Coordinates of C-alpha atoms in Angstrom, one line a residue:
M1 CA 15.1 -36.7 -25.1
A2 CA 12.0 -37.2 -27.2
S3 CA 9.7 -34.3 -28.0
S4 CA 7.0 -35.8 -25.8
D5 CA 9.5 -36.1 -22.9
W6 CA 10.4 -32.4 -23.3
F7 CA 6.7 -31.5 -23.3
N8 CA 6.1 -33.4 -20.1
L9 CA 9.2 -31.9 -18.6
I10 CA 8.3 -28.3 -19.4
S11 CA 4.7 -28.8 -18.4
G12 CA 5.7 -30.3 -15.1
L13 CA 8.2 -27.6 -14.3
F14 CA 6.2 -24.6 -15.2
G15 CA 2.9 -26.1 -14.2
G16 CA 4.3 -27.0 -10.8
L17 CA 5.9 -23.5 -10.5
G18 CA 2.6 -21.9 -11.4
L19 CA 0.7 -23.9 -8.8
F20 CA 3.4 -23.0 -6.2
I21 CA 3.4 -19.3 -7.0
F22 CA -0.4 -19.1 -7.1
G23 CA -0.7 -21.1 -3.9
M24 CA 1.8 -18.8 -2.2
K25 CA 0.0 -15.7 -3.5
L26 CA -3.4 -17.0 -2.5
M27 CA -2.2 -17.8 1.0
S28 CA -0.4 -14.5 1.5
E29 CA -3.3 -12.4 0.3
A30 CA -5.8 -14.3 2.4
L31 CA -3.5 -13.8 5.5
Q32 CA -3.2 -10.1 4.7
K33 CA -7.0 -9.8 4.3
S34 CA -7.7 -11.6 7.5
A35 CA -5.1 -9.9 9.6
G36 CA -4.1 -6.9 7.4
Q37 CA -5.7 -4.1 9.4
G38 CA -4.3 -5.3 12.7
L39 CA -0.9 -5.9 11.3
K40 CA -1.0 -2.5 9.5
K41 CA -1.7 -0.8 12.9
A42 CA 1.1 -2.8 14.5
L43 CA 3.6 -1.7 11.9
E44 CA 2.4 1.9 12.2
K45 CA 2.4 2.2 16.0
L46 CA 5.0 -0.3 17.3
T47 CA 8.1 1.0 15.7
S48 CA 9.2 3.5 18.3
N49 CA 12.7 2.0 18.5
R50 CA 14.9 -0.2 16.3
F51 CA 14.4 -3.4 18.4
V52 CA 10.6 -3.1 18.5
G53 CA 10.6 -2.2 14.8
T54 CA 12.7 -5.3 14.0
F55 CA 10.4 -7.5 16.1
V56 CA 7.3 -6.1 14.5
G57 CA 8.7 -6.6 11.0
L58 CA 9.7 -10.2 11.8
V59 CA 6.2 -11.1 13.2
V60 CA 4.2 -9.4 10.5
T61 CA 6.2 -11.0 7.7
A62 CA 6.0 -14.4 9.4
I63 CA 2.3 -14.1 9.6
I64 CA 1.5 -12.9 6.1
Q65 CA 4.3 -15.0 4.6
S66 CA 5.6 -12.2 2.3
S67 CA 8.5 -9.9 3.0
S68 CA 7.6 -8.1 -0.2
A69 CA 4.2 -7.2 1.2
T70 CA 5.8 -6.0 4.4
T71 CA 8.4 -3.8 2.7
V72 CA 5.7 -2.4 0.4
M73 CA 3.8 -1.5 3.5
V74 CA 6.9 0.2 4.9
V75 CA 7.4 2.2 1.7
G76 CA 3.8 3.3 1.9
F77 CA 4.1 4.4 5.5
V78 CA 7.3 6.3 4.9
N79 CA 5.7 8.0 1.8
A80 CA 2.7 9.0 4.0
G81 CA 5.0 10.4 6.7
L82 CA 4.0 7.8 9.3
M83 CA 7.4 6.3 9.7
N84 CA 10.9 7.7 9.4
L85 CA 13.8 6.2 7.5
S86 CA 15.5 4.6 10.6
Q87 CA 12.3 3.0 11.7
A88 CA 11.7 1.7 8.2
I89 CA 15.2 0.1 8.1
S90 CA 14.6 -1.7 11.4
V91 CA 11.3 -3.1 10.1
V92 CA 13.0 -4.3 6.9
L93 CA 15.7 -6.1 8.9
G94 CA 12.9 -7.9 10.8
A95 CA 11.0 -8.7 7.6
N96 CA 14.1 -10.3 6.0
L97 CA 14.3 -12.7 8.9
G98 CA 10.5 -13.2 9.0
T99 CA 10.4 -14.3 5.4
T100 CA 12.7 -17.3 6.1
V101 CA 9.7 -18.9 7.8
T102 CA 8.4 -19.7 4.3
A103 CA 11.5 -21.7 3.4
Q104 CA 11.3 -23.5 6.8
L105 CA 7.7 -24.4 6.0
I106 CA 8.6 -25.7 2.5
A107 CA 11.4 -27.8 4.0
F108 CA 8.9 -29.9 6.0
D109 CA 7.9 -33.0 4.1
I110 CA 4.1 -32.5 4.6
H111 CA 2.9 -32.7 1.1
A112 CA 0.5 -35.5 2.3
L113 CA -1.5 -32.8 4.0
A114 CA -1.9 -30.8 0.7
L115 CA -5.0 -32.5 -0.7
P116 CA -6.9 -32.6 2.7
A117 CA -6.0 -28.9 3.1
I118 CA -7.5 -28.1 -0.4
A119 CA -10.6 -30.1 0.4
I120 CA -11.3 -28.3 3.7
G121 CA -10.3 -25.0 2.1
M122 CA -12.7 -25.4 -0.7
I123 CA -15.6 -26.3 1.7
L124 CA -14.9 -23.2 3.8
K125 CA -14.5 -20.9 0.8
M126 CA -17.6 -22.1 -1.1
F127 CA -20.1 -22.9 1.6
S128 CA -19.3 -20.7 4.6
K129 CA -21.1 -17.3 4.9
D130 CA -18.6 -16.2 7.5
V131 CA -16.0 -13.9 5.9
T132 CA -13.3 -15.0 8.4
K133 CA -13.9 -18.7 7.6
Q134 CA -13.8 -17.8 3.8
Y135 CA -10.3 -16.3 4.4
W136 CA -9.2 -19.4 6.2
G137 CA -10.5 -21.4 3.3
E138 CA -8.3 -19.4 0.9
I139 CA -5.3 -19.9 3.3
L140 CA -5.8 -23.7 3.3
L141 CA -6.3 -23.7 -0.5
G142 CA -3.1 -21.7 -1.0
F143 CA -1.2 -24.0 1.5
G144 CA -2.3 -27.1 -0.4
M145 CA -1.5 -25.7 -3.9
L146 CA 1.9 -24.7 -2.7
F147 CA 2.9 -28.2 -1.6
I148 CA 1.3 -29.9 -4.6
G149 CA 3.2 -27.4 -6.9
M150 CA 6.4 -28.2 -5.0
E151 CA 6.0 -32.0 -5.6
I152 CA 5.2 -31.5 -9.3
M153 CA 8.3 -29.3 -9.6
K154 CA 10.5 -31.9 -7.9
D155 CA 9.1 -34.6 -10.2
G156 CA 9.7 -32.4 -13.2
F157 CA 13.4 -31.9 -12.4
V158 CA 14.1 -35.7 -12.1
P159 CA 14.6 -36.3 -15.9
L160 CA 17.1 -33.4 -15.9
R161 CA 19.5 -35.6 -13.9
K162 CA 20.1 -37.6 -17.0
T163 CA 20.8 -34.5 -19.2
D164 CA 24.5 -33.7 -19.3
G165 CA 24.0 -30.0 -20.2
F166 CA 21.7 -29.2 -17.2
R167 CA 23.8 -31.3 -14.8
D168 CA 27.0 -29.5 -15.9
M169 CA 25.4 -26.1 -15.6
F170 CA 24.4 -26.7 -11.9
V171 CA 27.8 -28.2 -11.2
Y172 CA 29.3 -24.9 -12.6
F173 CA 27.2 -22.9 -10.1
S174 CA 28.9 -24.9 -7.3
S175 CA 32.3 -23.8 -8.5
N176 CA 31.3 -20.3 -9.3
P177 CA 29.2 -18.9 -6.5
V178 CA 29.2 -15.3 -7.9
L179 CA 27.5 -16.6 -11.0
A180 CA 25.1 -18.5 -8.9
V181 CA 24.3 -15.4 -6.9
A182 CA 23.6 -13.5 -10.1
A183 CA 21.4 -16.3 -11.4
G184 CA 19.4 -16.4 -8.2
A185 CA 18.9 -12.6 -8.2
F186 CA 17.9 -12.6 -11.9
L187 CA 15.4 -15.5 -11.4
T188 CA 13.8 -13.7 -8.4
V189 CA 13.5 -10.5 -10.3
I190 CA 11.7 -12.4 -13.1
V191 CA 9.4 -14.4 -10.8
Q192 CA 8.9 -11.5 -8.4
S193 CA 8.9 -13.8 -5.4
S194 CA 11.8 -14.9 -3.3
S195 CA 9.7 -17.7 -1.8
A196 CA 9.1 -19.1 -5.3
T197 CA 12.8 -19.1 -6.1
I198 CA 13.6 -20.6 -2.8
G199 CA 11.1 -23.3 -3.7
I200 CA 12.8 -23.8 -7.1
T201 CA 16.2 -24.1 -5.4
I202 CA 14.9 -26.6 -2.9
A203 CA 13.3 -28.6 -5.7
L204 CA 16.6 -28.6 -7.7
A205 CA 18.6 -29.6 -4.7
T206 CA 16.2 -32.3 -3.4
T207 CA 16.2 -33.8 -6.9
G208 CA 20.0 -34.0 -6.8
L209 CA 20.8 -31.5 -9.6
I210 CA 22.7 -29.1 -7.4
D211 CA 24.8 -29.6 -4.3
F212 CA 24.4 -27.7 -1.0
Y213 CA 27.2 -25.2 -1.7
G214 CA 25.7 -24.2 -5.1
A215 CA 22.2 -24.0 -3.6
C216 CA 23.5 -21.7 -0.9
A217 CA 24.9 -19.3 -3.5
L218 CA 21.5 -19.3 -5.3
V219 CA 19.8 -18.5 -2.1
L220 CA 22.1 -15.5 -1.5
G221 CA 21.2 -14.1 -4.9
E222 CA 17.5 -14.6 -4.2
N223 CA 17.9 -12.3 -1.2
I224 CA 19.1 -9.6 -3.6
G225 CA 16.4 -10.2 -6.2
T226 CA 13.6 -9.9 -3.7
T227 CA 14.4 -6.2 -3.0
I228 CA 13.2 -5.3 -6.5
T229 CA 9.6 -5.4 -5.3
A230 CA 10.0 -2.6 -2.8
N231 CA 12.0 -0.5 -5.2
L232 CA 9.2 -0.8 -7.8
A233 CA 6.7 0.2 -5.2
A234 CA 8.8 3.3 -4.4
I235 CA 8.4 4.6 -8.0
G236 CA 6.3 7.8 -7.8
T237 CA 6.8 8.1 -4.0
N238 CA 8.7 10.8 -2.1
R239 CA 12.4 10.8 -1.6
T240 CA 12.3 9.2 1.9
A241 CA 10.2 6.3 0.7
K242 CA 12.7 5.7 -2.1
Q243 CA 15.5 5.8 0.5
A244 CA 13.6 3.1 2.5
A245 CA 13.3 0.9 -0.6
F246 CA 17.0 1.4 -1.4
A247 CA 17.9 0.5 2.2
H248 CA 16.3 -2.9 1.6
F249 CA 18.5 -3.5 -1.4
L250 CA 21.6 -2.1 0.3
I251 CA 21.3 -4.3 3.4
N252 CA 20.8 -7.5 1.3
F253 CA 23.5 -6.6 -1.2
L254 CA 26.1 -5.8 1.4
G255 CA 25.1 -8.9 3.3
V256 CA 25.7 -11.1 0.2
V257 CA 29.0 -9.4 -0.6
Y258 CA 30.6 -10.2 2.8
M259 CA 28.9 -13.5 3.0
L260 CA 30.5 -14.7 -0.2
F261 CA 33.9 -14.4 1.5
I262 CA 32.8 -16.7 4.4
L263 CA 30.3 -18.9 2.5
K264 CA 32.4 -22.0 2.9
Y265 CA 32.5 -21.6 6.7
L266 CA 28.8 -20.7 6.8
V267 CA 28.0 -23.9 4.9
E268 CA 30.1 -25.9 7.3
F269 CA 28.4 -24.3 10.3
V270 CA 24.9 -25.0 9.0
N271 CA 25.9 -28.6 8.3
F272 CA 27.2 -28.8 11.8
L273 CA 23.9 -27.5 13.3
T274 CA 21.5 -29.4 11.1
P275 CA 21.1 -33.2 11.5
N276 CA 22.2 -35.5 8.7
D277 CA 24.4 -34.8 5.7
A278 CA 23.0 -32.2 3.2
D279 CA 24.5 -34.0 0.2
F280 CA 23.5 -37.5 1.2
V281 CA 22.1 -39.2 -1.9
A282 CA 19.3 -41.8 -1.5
A283 CA 18.8 -44.9 -3.6
D284 CA 16.5 -43.0 -5.9
G285 CA 19.0 -40.3 -6.6
S286 CA 17.3 -37.7 -4.4
K287 CA 18.8 -35.7 -1.5
P288 CA 16.2 -36.1 1.4
Y289 CA 17.9 -33.9 3.9
I290 CA 19.1 -30.9 1.9
A291 CA 15.8 -28.9 2.1
R292 CA 16.2 -28.4 5.8
H293 CA 19.9 -27.3 5.3
I294 CA 18.9 -24.8 2.7
A295 CA 16.1 -23.4 4.9
N296 CA 18.5 -23.1 7.9
L297 CA 21.1 -21.4 5.8
H298 CA 18.5 -18.9 4.6
T299 CA 17.5 -18.2 8.2
M300 CA 21.2 -18.0 9.3
F301 CA 22.1 -15.5 6.6
N302 CA 19.3 -13.1 7.5
M303 CA 19.9 -13.5 11.2
I304 CA 23.6 -12.6 10.9
N305 CA 22.6 -9.7 8.7
L306 CA 20.2 -8.5 11.4
V307 CA 22.8 -8.7 14.1
I308 CA 25.5 -6.9 12.0
F309 CA 23.3 -4.1 10.6
L310 CA 21.0 -3.4 13.5
P311 CA 23.5 -1.3 15.5
F312 CA 24.3 0.8 12.4
I313 CA 20.8 1.8 11.3
Q314 CA 21.6 5.5 11.6
Y315 CA 24.6 5.1 9.4
L316 CA 22.7 3.1 6.8
A317 CA 20.1 5.9 6.8
K318 CA 22.8 8.5 6.1
I319 CA 24.2 6.4 3.2
C320 CA 20.7 6.1 1.7
E321 CA 20.2 9.9 2.1
V322 CA 23.4 10.5 0.2
M323 CA 22.7 7.9 -2.5
V324 CA 19.1 8.8 -3.2
K325 CA 19.0 12.3 -4.5
P326 CA 16.0 14.6 -4.2
D327 CA 13.5 14.6 -7.1
K328 CA 13.6 17.3 -9.6
P329 CA 10.7 19.7 -9.3
D330 CA 9.0 18.5 -12.5
E331 CA 9.1 14.9 -11.2
N332 CA 6.9 15.7 -8.2
R333 CA 3.3 14.7 -8.8
M334 CA 0.4 16.5 -7.2
V335 CA -1.5 13.3 -6.3
R336 CA 0.8 10.9 -4.3
L337 CA -0.6 7.6 -5.5
S338 CA 1.3 4.9 -7.2
D339 CA -0.1 1.7 -8.8
N340 CA 2.8 -0.2 -7.3
I341 CA 1.4 -0.1 -3.8
M342 CA -1.8 -1.9 -4.9
S343 CA 0.0 -5.2 -4.2
T344 CA -0.8 -4.4 -0.5
P345 CA -4.4 -3.2 -0.6
A346 CA -4.5 -2.1 3.1
I347 CA -1.7 0.4 2.4
A348 CA -3.2 1.5 -0.9
V349 CA -6.5 2.3 0.9
E350 CA -4.6 4.2 3.6
Q351 CA -2.7 6.2 1.0
A352 CA -5.9 6.9 -1.0
K353 CA -7.6 8.2 2.2
R354 CA -4.8 10.6 2.9
E355 CA -5.1 11.9 -0.7
V356 CA -8.8 12.4 -0.2
L357 CA -8.0 14.3 2.9
R358 CA -5.6 16.6 1.0
M359 CA -8.3 17.1 -1.6
S360 CA -10.7 18.2 1.1
G361 CA -8.2 20.8 2.2
Y362 CA -8.3 22.4 -1.3
A363 CA -12.1 22.4 -1.3
G364 CA -12.2 24.0 2.2
N365 CA -9.7 26.6 1.1
M366 CA -12.0 27.6 -1.8
V367 CA -15.0 28.1 0.6
E368 CA -12.8 30.1 3.0
A369 CA -11.3 32.3 0.3
T370 CA -14.8 33.4 -1.0
R371 CA -16.0 33.9 2.5
K372 CA -13.1 36.2 3.4
Y373 CA -13.9 38.4 0.4
L374 CA -17.7 38.6 0.8
V375 CA -17.7 39.0 4.6
S376 CA -14.7 41.2 5.2
G377 CA -13.4 42.3 1.8
D378 CA -10.1 40.3 2.2
E379 CA -8.8 39.5 -1.3
S380 CA -5.6 37.9 -0.2
E381 CA -6.7 34.3 -1.0
L382 CA -9.1 35.0 -3.7
G383 CA -6.6 34.3 -6.5
N384 CA -6.1 30.7 -5.2
V385 CA -9.7 29.8 -5.9
K386 CA -9.2 29.0 -9.6
T387 CA -5.9 27.2 -8.9
C388 CA -7.6 25.0 -6.2
E389 CA -10.5 24.2 -8.6
G390 CA -7.9 22.9 -11.1
Y391 CA -6.3 20.8 -8.3
L392 CA -9.7 19.3 -7.4
D393 CA -10.3 18.2 -10.9
T394 CA -6.9 16.5 -11.0
F395 CA -7.5 14.8 -7.6
D396 CA -11.0 13.7 -8.7
K397 CA -9.6 12.1 -11.9
E398 CA -6.5 10.4 -10.4
I399 CA -8.0 9.2 -7.1
S400 CA -11.1 7.9 -8.9
A401 CA -8.9 6.0 -11.4
F402 CA -6.8 4.6 -8.6
L403 CA -9.8 3.5 -6.7
V404 CA -11.3 1.7 -9.7
K405 CA -8.0 -0.2 -10.3
L406 CA -7.8 -1.0 -6.6
S407 CA -11.3 -2.3 -6.4
M408 CA -10.4 -4.9 -9.1
K409 CA -7.8 -6.4 -6.8
N410 CA -8.4 -9.3 -4.5
I411 CA -9.4 -7.1 -1.5
S412 CA -11.3 -7.7 1.8
Q413 CA -14.9 -6.5 2.3
N414 CA -13.6 -3.8 4.7
S415 CA -11.3 -2.4 2.0
A416 CA -14.1 -2.6 -0.6
S417 CA -16.4 -0.7 1.7
Q418 CA -13.8 2.0 2.2
I419 CA -13.1 2.3 -1.5
N420 CA -16.8 2.8 -2.2
R421 CA -17.0 5.4 0.5
M422 CA -14.1 7.3 -0.9
H423 CA -15.7 7.3 -4.4
H424 CA -18.7 9.2 -3.0
I425 CA -16.6 11.6 -0.9
V426 CA -14.3 12.5 -3.9
H427 CA -17.3 13.1 -6.1
N428 CA -18.9 15.4 -3.5
L429 CA -15.7 17.3 -2.8
E430 CA -15.4 18.0 -6.5
K431 CA -18.9 19.4 -6.5
I432 CA -18.2 21.6 -3.5
G433 CA -15.3 23.0 -5.6
D434 CA -17.6 23.6 -8.5
Y435 CA -20.1 25.7 -6.4
S436 CA -17.2 27.6 -4.8
E437 CA -16.0 28.4 -8.3
S438 CA -19.5 29.7 -9.1
I439 CA -19.4 32.0 -6.1
F440 CA -16.0 33.2 -7.3
N441 CA -17.5 34.0 -10.7
S442 CA -20.2 36.0 -8.9
I443 CA -17.5 37.8 -7.0
K444 CA -15.9 38.8 -10.3
K445 CA -19.3 40.3 -11.4
I446 CA -19.5 42.2 -8.1
K447 CA -16.1 43.7 -8.7
K448 CA -16.7 44.4 -12.3
K449 CA -20.1 46.2 -11.8
Q450 CA -19.0 47.6 -8.4
I451 CA -22.0 46.1 -6.7
V452 CA -22.4 46.8 -3.0
F453 CA -24.6 44.6 -0.7
S454 CA -26.7 46.2 2.0
P455 CA -25.5 45.8 5.6
E456 CA -28.3 43.3 6.3
A457 CA -27.3 41.2 3.3
N458 CA -23.6 41.2 4.4
E459 CA -24.7 40.1 7.9
E460 CA -26.8 37.3 6.5
L461 CA -23.8 36.1 4.3
R462 CA -21.6 36.1 7.4
N463 CA -24.1 34.0 9.3
I464 CA -24.7 31.4 6.6
Y465 CA -21.0 31.1 5.8
E466 CA -20.3 30.4 9.5
V467 CA -22.7 27.5 9.5
V468 CA -21.5 26.1 6.1
E469 CA -17.8 26.2 7.2
R470 CA -18.6 24.7 10.6
F471 CA -20.5 21.8 9.1
Y472 CA -17.8 21.1 6.5
K473 CA -15.0 21.2 9.1
Q474 CA -16.9 18.9 11.5
T475 CA -17.6 16.4 8.7
M476 CA -14.0 16.2 7.5
E477 CA -12.8 15.9 11.1
C478 CA -15.0 12.9 11.4
F479 CA -13.5 11.5 8.2
V480 CA -10.0 11.9 9.7
S481 CA -11.0 10.4 13.1
G482 CA -13.1 7.6 11.7
S483 CA -16.1 8.7 13.7
N484 CA -19.6 8.3 12.4
N485 CA -21.1 10.4 15.1
I486 CA -21.9 13.5 13.0
D487 CA -24.4 16.2 13.9
T488 CA -26.2 16.9 10.6
E489 CA -28.5 19.6 12.2
D490 CA -26.3 22.3 10.4
E491 CA -27.7 21.1 7.0
D492 CA -31.2 21.9 8.1
I493 CA -30.0 25.3 9.5
I494 CA -28.4 26.1 6.1
D495 CA -31.7 25.3 4.2
S496 CA -33.7 27.3 6.7
M497 CA -31.3 30.3 6.4
R498 CA -31.4 30.2 2.6
K499 CA -35.2 30.4 2.6
R500 CA -35.4 33.1 5.2
F501 CA -32.7 35.2 3.7
K502 CA -34.3 35.0 0.2
K503 CA -37.6 36.3 1.8
N504 CA -35.6 39.1 3.4
H505 CA -34.0 39.9 0.0
V506 CA -37.5 40.2 -1.6
K507 CA -38.5 42.6 1.1
R508 CA -35.4 44.8 0.6
L509 CA -36.0 44.7 -3.2
N510 CA -39.6 45.9 -2.7
A511 CA -38.4 48.6 -0.4
N512 CA -35.8 49.7 -3.0
E513 CA -33.0 48.9 -0.5
C514 CA -31.0 46.9 -3.1
T515 CA -30.6 46.8 -6.9
I516 CA -31.8 44.0 -9.1
D517 CA -28.2 43.1 -10.1
A518 CA -27.2 42.9 -6.5
G519 CA -30.2 40.8 -5.7
L520 CA -29.6 38.3 -8.4
I521 CA -26.0 37.8 -7.5
Y522 CA -26.9 37.6 -3.8
V523 CA -29.5 34.8 -4.5
D524 CA -27.0 32.9 -6.6
I525 CA -24.5 33.0 -3.8
L526 CA -27.1 31.7 -1.3
N527 CA -28.1 28.9 -3.6
C528 CA -24.4 27.9 -4.1
L529 CA -23.8 27.9 -0.3
E530 CA -26.9 25.7 0.2
K531 CA -25.5 23.3 -2.5
I532 CA -22.2 23.2 -0.6
G533 CA -24.1 22.3 2.5
D534 CA -26.0 19.5 0.5
H535 CA -22.8 17.9 -0.7
T536 CA -21.3 18.1 2.8
F537 CA -24.4 16.4 4.0
N538 CA -23.9 13.7 1.4
I539 CA -20.3 13.1 2.7
A540 CA -21.7 13.0 6.3
Q541 CA -24.3 10.4 5.3
V542 CA -21.6 8.2 3.7
L543 CA -19.5 8.4 6.9
M544 CA -22.5 7.8 9.1
T545 CA -23.8 4.7 7.3
S546 CA -20.5 2.7 7.2
E547 CA -17.8 1.7 9.6
S548 CA -14.8 4.0 9.1
A549 CA -11.2 4.0 10.4
P550 CA -9.1 6.9 11.5
I551 CA -6.5 8.3 9.1
S552 CA -3.0 7.9 10.6
K553 CA -1.3 11.2 11.5
P554 CA 2.2 11.7 10.0
H555 CA 5.2 12.1 12.4

């Protein structure tokens, strides 16, 4: 082949593949953005038993056109404690079957609709102000690019029919299905999309480079390779989440192993069910019917897997528990966020919200620990203040960095709004920790100089602490519930108390009822408590001025 022919060949193959993958990605992400919140809630709530979980996994994956996205969601839910391992496995089984819709879609010869879809999609995306219509524009653009990419790939493979080396390699796959499985798995790991590799397989088969038996073996391998996405997403998560990701690999791997023994019979069965001969060669050297046969075999494989493994979910869970060992203590991270879950922004946002909630717990503990000492002399939790302050610094840095990265993804307006809200909340929580640490430093001075407040001052501290803690707890409860109905009257009460108590302090000072050292520390504590109230009010304002969503409770 001349160098120009090779250039055109490579350009066609990789250009077509690039368009196909980009179209699939664009369509999947747009579907997730338009339906992500509802589908996320369905996954979270409708998995009470294995049959419901399987059905939900199937439907969600069929809608968003990505089993990888569904399994990453599952890993995120398990890591957050919203789903147990058995529920996760049932959803994964459904997702495996749901993802076969993509192959069925590709098998339809509807490339003539690609350009009209792109035209309509472009109009909706560029000229519509309705966000939902813009999402539909992205869906249509992705749909059109997918089929144009598919046609370019098919055309790119045509010259390879005349190249003995390539033809012999694919013939070798037909006689060595294990090697074809390995090739399919490896290609899917590289491309990071089983839909893309299914598309490549269909393009190869339609062009006539590979027969139906060899294509089936490639498809089996692609079902193993697709599990790498969930396992990558499980890096940095807890043990149960890693077990859920491993279950995805185990189901597909075991399914391929036993399927290799009966592959010949499965191929014959699919040929029997599907009209026309898969390996019929048209006058132009193409195989016009093989795409539907490949899609049907993909569906049949995952359907058989579902029927076989569904009754044994509990045993699969036990195997995963044995195979995936607990993390070593030094591998546990304080902040449970992993960049791998960013591929599914709805889950990434949910995880970030849960970490913000954990951060708020440390800030609340600091306020409570200082109150216990100043109001009742209880030192039991005072030693935790410094530790919690260090935790807050870590949460601030890691959550903020995570949110910045997440905001750069292709996310919905709702997700962008939630990310912006969390940025403000994290900043104010860190400030609350700083002022609690300042109170802790004042307490150290009290202990060192053996300062004693007057009974009136102690009572005033008790009163203002009660309002500060009440306001803080109410605000964070609204963050959890997603409510924006927050009573901010406590912020005015705290300001009023600080002014009144400072006047009372001046009167006591003039009456020689307290020392100057005691008075200075007392006023510092009042000022810090007012600042804590101010930053709590900032959080309340953020929650009140934007639509929120409840944080899901763990099981």
